[in-house]
Amino acid sequence: VEGAIGIRVHDSPAEVAHAAAEVFADCARAAVKARGVFRVALSGGRTPKALYHILASPAYRDLPWSEMDFFWGDERCVPATHNESNFRSADANLLKRVPVIRDRIYAVPGCGDAQAIATTYEKTLRRVFAGDSFPRFDLNILGLGQDGHTASLFPHGKSIAEKERWVVASYAPEGVVRSRITLTVPAINSARRIVFLITGGNKSERLRELLEEDFPPEKMPARAIAPVEGECTILCDKAAAARLSST
Ligand code: 6PG
């Protein structure tokens, strides 16, 4: 995994968010220039909020917002208005503040059985990414959970082993909303660009393990992430990098 992952250590979470905004902007401009569309899978959790606020600022108003398709790498099985909804977080902090085309926001359906939601979302992805063996996102933004999960691929969960499906149901071992859906490992690894946003001292041991321990994906799902044809970069702050031997 280490060979496939680059790492950039920044002084603060704010600088990580600014660096992530620049990656987002570069990927968006390149994708629209090359293919007329930028397809991005957004992450949930707290870390991306600082990125969303920066992208919503005037500095990024000239991005090709109307040429972008928005997806989620994982979602909690709750209505879009629910406080725990990853859609709601991205919509409130970014999408409502920039000139996107609302029909090009592919939110995960919010209600019902997780398996049914996963099947429905996979159908949507297969329609948009028609012809791809796995969805070729231009950018997939990921976080790292304190237990080593990423998206909603949790340690010792069945979802990690899934090699055919693009989207599956999963079950969070803790948290307010346990019932989730998630992109599978191959559906994440098909991206052109993957960026992990990792900040805070509470992630330092996990980040050390991600880069310096040979844990199997069952124990640390984030170790399964390595783009097949693409680039993966960790954007982290000094606090998260504190235990790394190589920086
Ligand atoms: C989710 C996220 C999840 C998140 C990590 C890190 O739905 O919760 O997609 O994978 O990225 O849990 O979360 P923080 O950014 O809040 O630390």
mmCIF file of C-alpha atoms and ligand atoms in Angstrom:
data_model
loop_
_atom_site.group_PDB
_atom_site.id
_atom_site.type_symbol
_atom_site.label_atom_id
_atom_site.label_comp_id
_atom_site.label_asym_id
_atom_site.label_seq_id
_atom_site.Cartn_x
_atom_site.Cartn_y
_atom_site.Cartn_z
ATOM 1 C CA VAL A 1 0.000 0.000 0.000
ATOM 2 C CA GLU A 2 2.761 2.443 0.922
ATOM 3 C CA GLY A 3 4.139 2.581 -2.608
ATOM 4 C CA ALA A 4 0.760 3.594 -3.951
ATOM 5 C CA ILE A 5 0.242 6.377 -1.424
ATOM 6 C CA GLY A 6 1.877 9.805 -1.355
ATOM 7 C CA ILE A 7 1.753 11.899 1.807
ATOM 8 C CA ARG A 8 1.837 15.654 2.343
ATOM 9 C CA VAL A 9 2.148 16.940 5.925
ATOM 10 C CA HIS A 10 0.758 20.420 6.599
ATOM 11 C CA ASP A 11 1.063 22.580 9.718
ATOM 12 C CA SER A 12 -2.648 22.722 10.554
ATOM 13 C CA PRO A 13 -6.084 21.367 9.660
ATOM 14 C CA ALA A 14 -6.809 24.673 7.887
ATOM 15 C CA GLU A 15 -3.791 24.185 5.643
ATOM 16 C CA VAL A 16 -4.890 20.606 4.943
ATOM 17 C CA ALA A 17 -8.295 21.943 3.875
ATOM 18 C CA HIS A 18 -6.670 24.547 1.590
ATOM 19 C CA ALA A 19 -4.431 21.896 0.034
ATOM 20 C CA ALA A 20 -7.473 19.648 -0.494
ATOM 21 C CA ALA A 21 -9.347 22.515 -2.172
ATOM 22 C CA GLU A 22 -6.445 22.949 -4.594
ATOM 23 C CA VAL A 23 -6.469 19.213 -5.414
ATOM 24 C CA PHE A 24 -10.250 19.361 -5.929
ATOM 25 C CA ALA A 25 -9.882 22.400 -8.225
ATOM 26 C CA ASP A 26 -7.040 20.865 -10.242
ATOM 27 C CA CYS A 27 -8.926 17.574 -10.684
ATOM 28 C CA ALA A 28 -12.123 19.395 -11.643
ATOM 29 C CA ARG A 29 -10.465 21.607 -14.253
ATOM 30 C CA ALA A 30 -8.523 18.666 -15.739
ATOM 31 C CA ALA A 31 -11.583 16.390 -15.880
ATOM 32 C CA VAL A 32 -13.851 18.988 -17.476
ATOM 33 C CA LYS A 33 -11.133 19.885 -20.001
ATOM 34 C CA ALA A 34 -10.574 16.214 -20.873
ATOM 35 C CA ARG A 35 -14.098 14.796 -20.682
ATOM 36 C CA GLY A 36 -16.530 17.639 -20.147
ATOM 37 C CA VAL A 37 -17.519 16.438 -16.682
ATOM 38 C CA PHE A 38 -16.007 16.103 -13.179
ATOM 39 C CA ARG A 39 -17.367 13.258 -11.082
ATOM 40 C CA VAL A 40 -16.468 13.353 -7.395
ATOM 41 C CA ALA A 41 -17.357 11.078 -4.472
ATOM 42 C CA LEU A 42 -17.630 13.101 -1.281
ATOM 43 C CA SER A 43 -16.931 11.881 2.232
ATOM 44 C CA GLY A 44 -18.899 12.282 5.424
ATOM 45 C CA GLY A 45 -17.557 12.950 8.889
ATOM 46 C CA ARG A 46 -16.218 16.200 10.324
ATOM 47 C CA THR A 47 -12.888 16.649 8.523
ATOM 48 C CA PRO A 48 -14.240 17.556 5.063
ATOM 49 C CA LYS A 49 -16.357 20.458 6.404
ATOM 50 C CA ALA A 50 -13.362 22.826 6.357
ATOM 51 C CA LEU A 51 -12.735 21.804 2.735
ATOM 52 C CA TYR A 52 -16.388 22.389 1.826
ATOM 53 C CA HIS A 53 -16.303 25.899 3.358
ATOM 54 C CA ILE A 54 -13.174 26.824 1.365
ATOM 55 C CA LEU A 55 -14.660 25.504 -1.890
ATOM 56 C CA ALA A 56 -17.782 27.575 -1.212
ATOM 57 C CA SER A 57 -15.668 30.752 -0.877
ATOM 58 C CA PRO A 58 -15.264 33.357 -3.674
ATOM 59 C CA ALA A 59 -11.745 32.026 -4.366
ATOM 60 C CA TYR A 60 -13.280 28.978 -6.098
ATOM 61 C CA ARG A 61 -16.321 30.585 -7.683
ATOM 62 C CA ASP A 62 -14.816 30.221 -11.178
ATOM 63 C CA LEU A 63 -14.628 26.408 -11.011
ATOM 64 C CA PRO A 64 -16.808 24.627 -13.616
ATOM 65 C CA TRP A 65 -19.505 23.916 -11.010
ATOM 66 C CA SER A 66 -22.218 23.310 -13.599
ATOM 67 C CA GLU A 67 -20.127 20.507 -15.156
ATOM 68 C CA MET A 68 -19.822 18.541 -11.909
ATOM 69 C CA ASP A 69 -21.608 15.364 -10.796
ATOM 70 C CA PHE A 70 -21.640 14.744 -7.030
ATOM 71 C CA PHE A 71 -21.804 11.367 -5.314
ATOM 72 C CA TRP A 72 -21.105 9.958 -1.843
ATOM 73 C CA GLY A 73 -18.546 7.309 -0.941
ATOM 74 C CA ASP A 74 -20.800 6.262 1.902
ATOM 75 C CA GLU A 75 -23.992 7.332 3.601
ATOM 76 C CA ARG A 76 -25.958 6.699 6.708
ATOM 77 C CA CYS A 77 -29.405 5.182 6.084
ATOM 78 C CA VAL A 78 -31.308 8.260 7.242
ATOM 79 C CA PRO A 79 -33.438 10.932 5.524
ATOM 80 C CA ALA A 80 -31.557 13.731 3.747
ATOM 81 C CA THR A 81 -32.715 16.136 6.454
ATOM 82 C CA HIS A 82 -31.268 14.039 9.279
ATOM 83 C CA ASN A 83 -28.387 15.570 11.218
ATOM 84 C CA GLU A 84 -26.273 12.458 10.524
ATOM 85 C CA SER A 85 -26.771 12.568 6.749
ATOM 86 C CA ASN A 86 -23.520 12.959 4.794
ATOM 87 C CA PHE A 87 -25.562 14.483 1.961
ATOM 88 C CA ARG A 88 -27.008 17.064 4.333
ATOM 89 C CA SER A 89 -23.542 18.038 5.570
ATOM 90 C CA ALA A 90 -22.114 18.513 2.060
ATOM 91 C CA ASP A 91 -25.284 20.242 0.850
ATOM 92 C CA ALA A 92 -25.393 22.747 3.715
ATOM 93 C CA ASN A 93 -21.639 23.430 3.760
ATOM 94 C CA LEU A 94 -20.974 23.449 0.009
ATOM 95 C CA LEU A 95 -23.570 22.481 -2.576
ATOM 96 C CA LYS A 96 -26.186 25.056 -1.590
ATOM 97 C CA ARG A 97 -23.526 27.764 -1.780
ATOM 98 C CA VAL A 98 -22.129 27.137 -5.287
ATOM 99 C CA PRO A 99 -23.826 27.134 -8.729
ATOM 100 C CA VAL A 100 -24.138 23.351 -9.174
ATOM 101 C CA ILE A 101 -26.958 21.774 -11.174
ATOM 102 C CA ARG A 102 -29.198 20.163 -8.556
ATOM 103 C CA ASP A 103 -30.058 17.254 -10.897
ATOM 104 C CA ARG A 104 -26.365 16.376 -10.959
ATOM 105 C CA ILE A 105 -26.276 15.754 -7.222
ATOM 106 C CA TYR A 106 -26.712 12.002 -6.800
ATOM 107 C CA ALA A 107 -27.670 11.688 -3.149
ATOM 108 C CA VAL A 108 -28.049 8.220 -1.697
ATOM 109 C CA PRO A 109 -31.761 7.455 -1.145
ATOM 110 C CA GLY A 110 -32.334 8.020 2.562
ATOM 111 C CA CYS A 111 -34.952 5.634 3.758
ATOM 112 C CA GLY A 112 -35.564 1.943 3.979
ATOM 113 C CA ASP A 113 -33.551 -1.230 4.176
ATOM 114 C CA ALA A 114 -29.792 -0.747 3.743
ATOM 115 C CA GLN A 115 -29.529 -3.569 1.189
ATOM 116 C CA ALA A 116 -32.298 -2.036 -0.928
ATOM 117 C CA ILE A 117 -30.667 1.408 -0.713
ATOM 118 C CA ALA A 118 -27.308 -0.061 -1.748
ATOM 119 C CA THR A 119 -28.911 -1.816 -4.723
ATOM 120 C CA THR A 120 -30.691 1.374 -5.806
ATOM 121 C CA TYR A 121 -27.549 3.488 -5.503
ATOM 122 C CA GLU A 122 -25.519 0.936 -7.437
ATOM 123 C CA LYS A 123 -28.092 1.096 -10.250
ATOM 124 C CA THR A 124 -27.701 4.883 -10.328
ATOM 125 C CA LEU A 125 -23.903 4.616 -10.461
ATOM 126 C CA ARG A 126 -24.048 1.970 -13.204
ATOM 127 C CA ARG A 127 -26.275 4.285 -15.242
ATOM 128 C CA VAL A 128 -23.988 7.311 -14.838
ATOM 129 C CA PHE A 129 -20.734 5.341 -15.232
ATOM 130 C CA ALA A 130 -22.188 3.219 -18.065
ATOM 131 C CA GLY A 131 -19.536 1.001 -19.588
ATOM 132 C CA ASP A 132 -17.114 1.165 -16.658
ATOM 133 C CA SER A 133 -16.249 -2.130 -14.963
ATOM 134 C CA PHE A 134 -16.096 -0.096 -11.756
ATOM 135 C CA PRO A 135 -17.082 3.618 -11.357
ATOM 136 C CA ARG A 136 -14.229 5.784 -12.644
ATOM 137 C CA PHE A 137 -14.573 8.739 -10.258
ATOM 138 C CA ASP A 138 -12.250 11.623 -11.107
ATOM 139 C CA LEU A 139 -11.762 12.182 -7.386
ATOM 140 C CA ASN A 140 -12.747 10.198 -4.306
ATOM 141 C CA ILE A 141 -12.356 11.999 -0.975
ATOM 142 C CA LEU A 142 -11.907 9.683 2.009
ATOM 143 C CA GLY A 143 -11.436 10.030 5.748
ATOM 144 C CA LEU A 144 -9.864 7.669 8.271
ATOM 145 C CA GLY A 145 -11.882 6.552 11.238
ATOM 146 C CA GLN A 146 -10.330 6.066 14.678
ATOM 147 C CA ASP A 147 -10.781 2.329 14.203
ATOM 148 C CA GLY A 148 -9.082 2.354 10.802
ATOM 149 C CA HIS A 149 -12.272 2.371 8.759
ATOM 150 C CA THR A 150 -12.689 4.414 5.608
ATOM 151 C CA ALA A 151 -15.942 5.256 3.851
ATOM 152 C CA SER A 152 -18.172 2.790 5.707
ATOM 153 C CA LEU A 153 -15.830 -0.166 5.358
ATOM 154 C CA PHE A 154 -15.411 -1.222 8.981
ATOM 155 C CA PRO A 155 -12.886 -3.644 10.495
ATOM 156 C CA HIS A 156 -13.985 -7.305 10.334
ATOM 157 C CA GLY A 157 -17.031 -6.338 8.287
ATOM 158 C CA LYS A 158 -18.234 -8.404 5.331
ATOM 159 C CA SER A 159 -18.185 -5.345 3.027
ATOM 160 C CA ILE A 160 -14.370 -5.373 2.824
ATOM 161 C CA ALA A 161 -14.325 -8.709 0.990
ATOM 162 C CA GLU A 162 -16.856 -7.659 -1.673
ATOM 163 C CA LYS A 163 -15.184 -7.820 -5.089
ATOM 164 C CA GLU A 164 -18.124 -7.642 -7.517
ATOM 165 C CA ARG A 165 -20.667 -5.153 -6.199
ATOM 166 C CA TRP A 166 -20.113 -1.397 -6.406
ATOM 167 C CA VAL A 167 -22.216 -0.528 -3.356
ATOM 168 C CA VAL A 168 -23.098 -2.666 -0.332
ATOM 169 C CA ALA A 169 -24.810 -2.302 3.014
ATOM 170 C CA SER A 170 -22.590 -2.176 6.070
ATOM 171 C CA TYR A 171 -23.035 -1.845 9.783
ATOM 172 C CA ALA A 172 -21.093 0.623 11.939
ATOM 173 C CA PRO A 173 -19.906 -0.934 15.222
ATOM 174 C CA GLU A 174 -20.690 2.321 17.027
ATOM 175 C CA GLY A 175 -22.090 5.791 16.435
ATOM 176 C CA VAL A 176 -25.515 7.335 16.266
ATOM 177 C CA VAL A 177 -26.536 5.671 13.002
ATOM 178 C CA ARG A 178 -25.260 2.124 12.543
ATOM 179 C CA SER A 179 -26.981 1.242 9.273
ATOM 180 C CA ARG A 180 -24.842 2.426 6.344
ATOM 181 C CA ILE A 181 -24.143 1.900 2.668
ATOM 182 C CA THR A 182 -20.646 2.143 1.235
ATOM 183 C CA LEU A 183 -18.684 1.970 -1.978
ATOM 184 C CA THR A 184 -16.788 -1.305 -2.059
ATOM 185 C CA VAL A 185 -12.991 -1.547 -2.230
ATOM 186 C CA PRO A 186 -12.895 -2.058 -6.023
ATOM 187 C CA ALA A 187 -15.396 0.775 -6.516
ATOM 188 C CA ILE A 188 -13.123 3.115 -4.545
ATOM 189 C CA ASN A 189 -9.900 1.861 -6.142
ATOM 190 C CA SER A 190 -11.196 2.566 -9.644
ATOM 191 C CA ALA A 191 -10.883 6.333 -9.083
ATOM 192 C CA ARG A 192 -8.409 8.435 -11.050
ATOM 193 C CA ARG A 193 -7.486 10.267 -7.846
ATOM 194 C CA ILE A 194 -8.029 9.367 -4.204
ATOM 195 C CA VAL A 195 -7.341 11.835 -1.393
ATOM 196 C CA PHE A 196 -7.408 10.964 2.297
ATOM 197 C CA LEU A 197 -8.042 13.920 4.611
ATOM 198 C CA ILE A 198 -6.568 13.054 8.019
ATOM 199 C CA THR A 199 -6.113 15.594 10.822
ATOM 200 C CA GLY A 200 -5.699 15.543 14.575
ATOM 201 C CA GLY A 201 -3.528 13.707 17.067
ATOM 202 C CA ASN A 202 -6.336 11.213 17.648
ATOM 203 C CA LYS A 203 -5.586 9.801 14.170
ATOM 204 C CA SER A 204 -1.786 9.592 14.608
ATOM 205 C CA GLU A 205 -1.613 5.940 15.627
ATOM 206 C CA ARG A 206 -4.016 4.862 12.881
ATOM 207 C CA LEU A 207 -2.015 6.840 10.297
ATOM 208 C CA ARG A 208 1.213 5.240 11.533
ATOM 209 C CA GLU A 209 -0.423 1.802 11.199
ATOM 210 C CA LEU A 210 -1.773 2.652 7.756
ATOM 211 C CA LEU A 211 1.700 3.471 6.455
ATOM 212 C CA GLU A 212 4.021 1.452 8.644
ATOM 213 C CA GLU A 213 2.218 -1.737 9.714
ATOM 214 C CA ASP A 214 1.389 -4.649 7.475
ATOM 215 C CA PHE A 215 -2.156 -5.034 8.785
ATOM 216 C CA PRO A 216 -4.655 -6.942 6.622
ATOM 217 C CA PRO A 217 -7.663 -4.961 5.332
ATOM 218 C CA GLU A 218 -9.969 -6.930 7.651
ATOM 219 C CA LYS A 219 -8.148 -5.325 10.566
ATOM 220 C CA MET A 220 -7.630 -1.941 8.885
ATOM 221 C CA PRO A 221 -9.909 -1.352 5.863
ATOM 222 C CA ALA A 222 -8.044 1.809 4.832
ATOM 223 C CA ARG A 223 -5.107 -0.436 3.895
ATOM 224 C CA ALA A 224 -7.196 -1.885 1.065
ATOM 225 C CA ILE A 225 -7.220 1.491 -0.666
ATOM 226 C CA ALA A 226 -4.802 1.683 -3.607
ATOM 227 C CA PRO A 227 -5.997 3.048 -6.947
ATOM 228 C CA VAL A 228 -5.687 0.546 -9.802
ATOM 229 C CA GLU A 229 -4.960 3.307 -12.327
ATOM 230 C CA GLY A 230 -4.617 6.497 -10.415
ATOM 231 C CA GLU A 231 -2.961 8.392 -7.647
ATOM 232 C CA CYS A 232 -3.605 8.307 -3.912
ATOM 233 C CA THR A 233 -2.479 11.116 -1.639
ATOM 234 C CA ILE A 234 -2.763 11.550 2.102
ATOM 235 C CA LEU A 235 -3.214 15.179 3.124
ATOM 236 C CA CYS A 236 -2.601 15.372 6.863
ATOM 237 C CA ASP A 237 -1.512 17.786 9.538
ATOM 238 C CA LYS A 238 1.524 17.538 11.818
ATOM 239 C CA ALA A 239 -0.578 16.243 14.701
ATOM 240 C CA ALA A 240 -1.786 13.275 12.680
ATOM 241 C CA ALA A 241 1.749 12.656 11.344
ATOM 242 C CA ALA A 242 3.348 12.871 14.804
ATOM 243 C CA ARG A 243 4.057 9.130 15.079
ATOM 244 C CA LEU A 244 5.334 8.522 11.578
ATOM 245 C CA SER A 245 8.961 7.441 11.465
ATOM 246 C CA SER A 246 9.500 8.574 7.902
ATOM 247 C CA THR A 247 8.479 12.275 7.961
HETATM 248 C C1 6PG B 1 -18.669 8.716 7.593
HETATM 249 C C2 6PG B 1 -17.388 8.976 6.853
HETATM 250 C C3 6PG B 1 -16.278 8.263 7.550
HETATM 251 C C4 6PG B 1 -15.320 9.357 7.984
HETATM 252 C C5 6PG B 1 -14.375 8.866 9.052
HETATM 253 C C6 6PG B 1 -13.551 10.040 9.606
HETATM 254 O O1 6PG B 1 -19.723 8.544 6.966
HETATM 255 O O2 6PG B 1 -18.578 8.774 8.825
HETATM 256 O O3 6PG B 1 -17.429 8.766 5.528
HETATM 257 O O4 6PG B 1 -15.599 7.310 6.803
HETATM 258 O O5 6PG B 1 -14.574 9.792 6.853
HETATM 259 O O6 6PG B 1 -15.170 8.326 10.096
HETATM 260 O O7 6PG B 1 -14.450 10.953 10.171
HETATM 261 P P1 6PG B 1 -13.956 12.371 10.752
HETATM 262 O O8 6PG B 1 -13.568 13.192 9.557
HETATM 263 O O9 6PG B 1 -15.171 12.924 11.461
HETATM 264 O O10 6PG B 1 -12.803 12.075 11.671
#
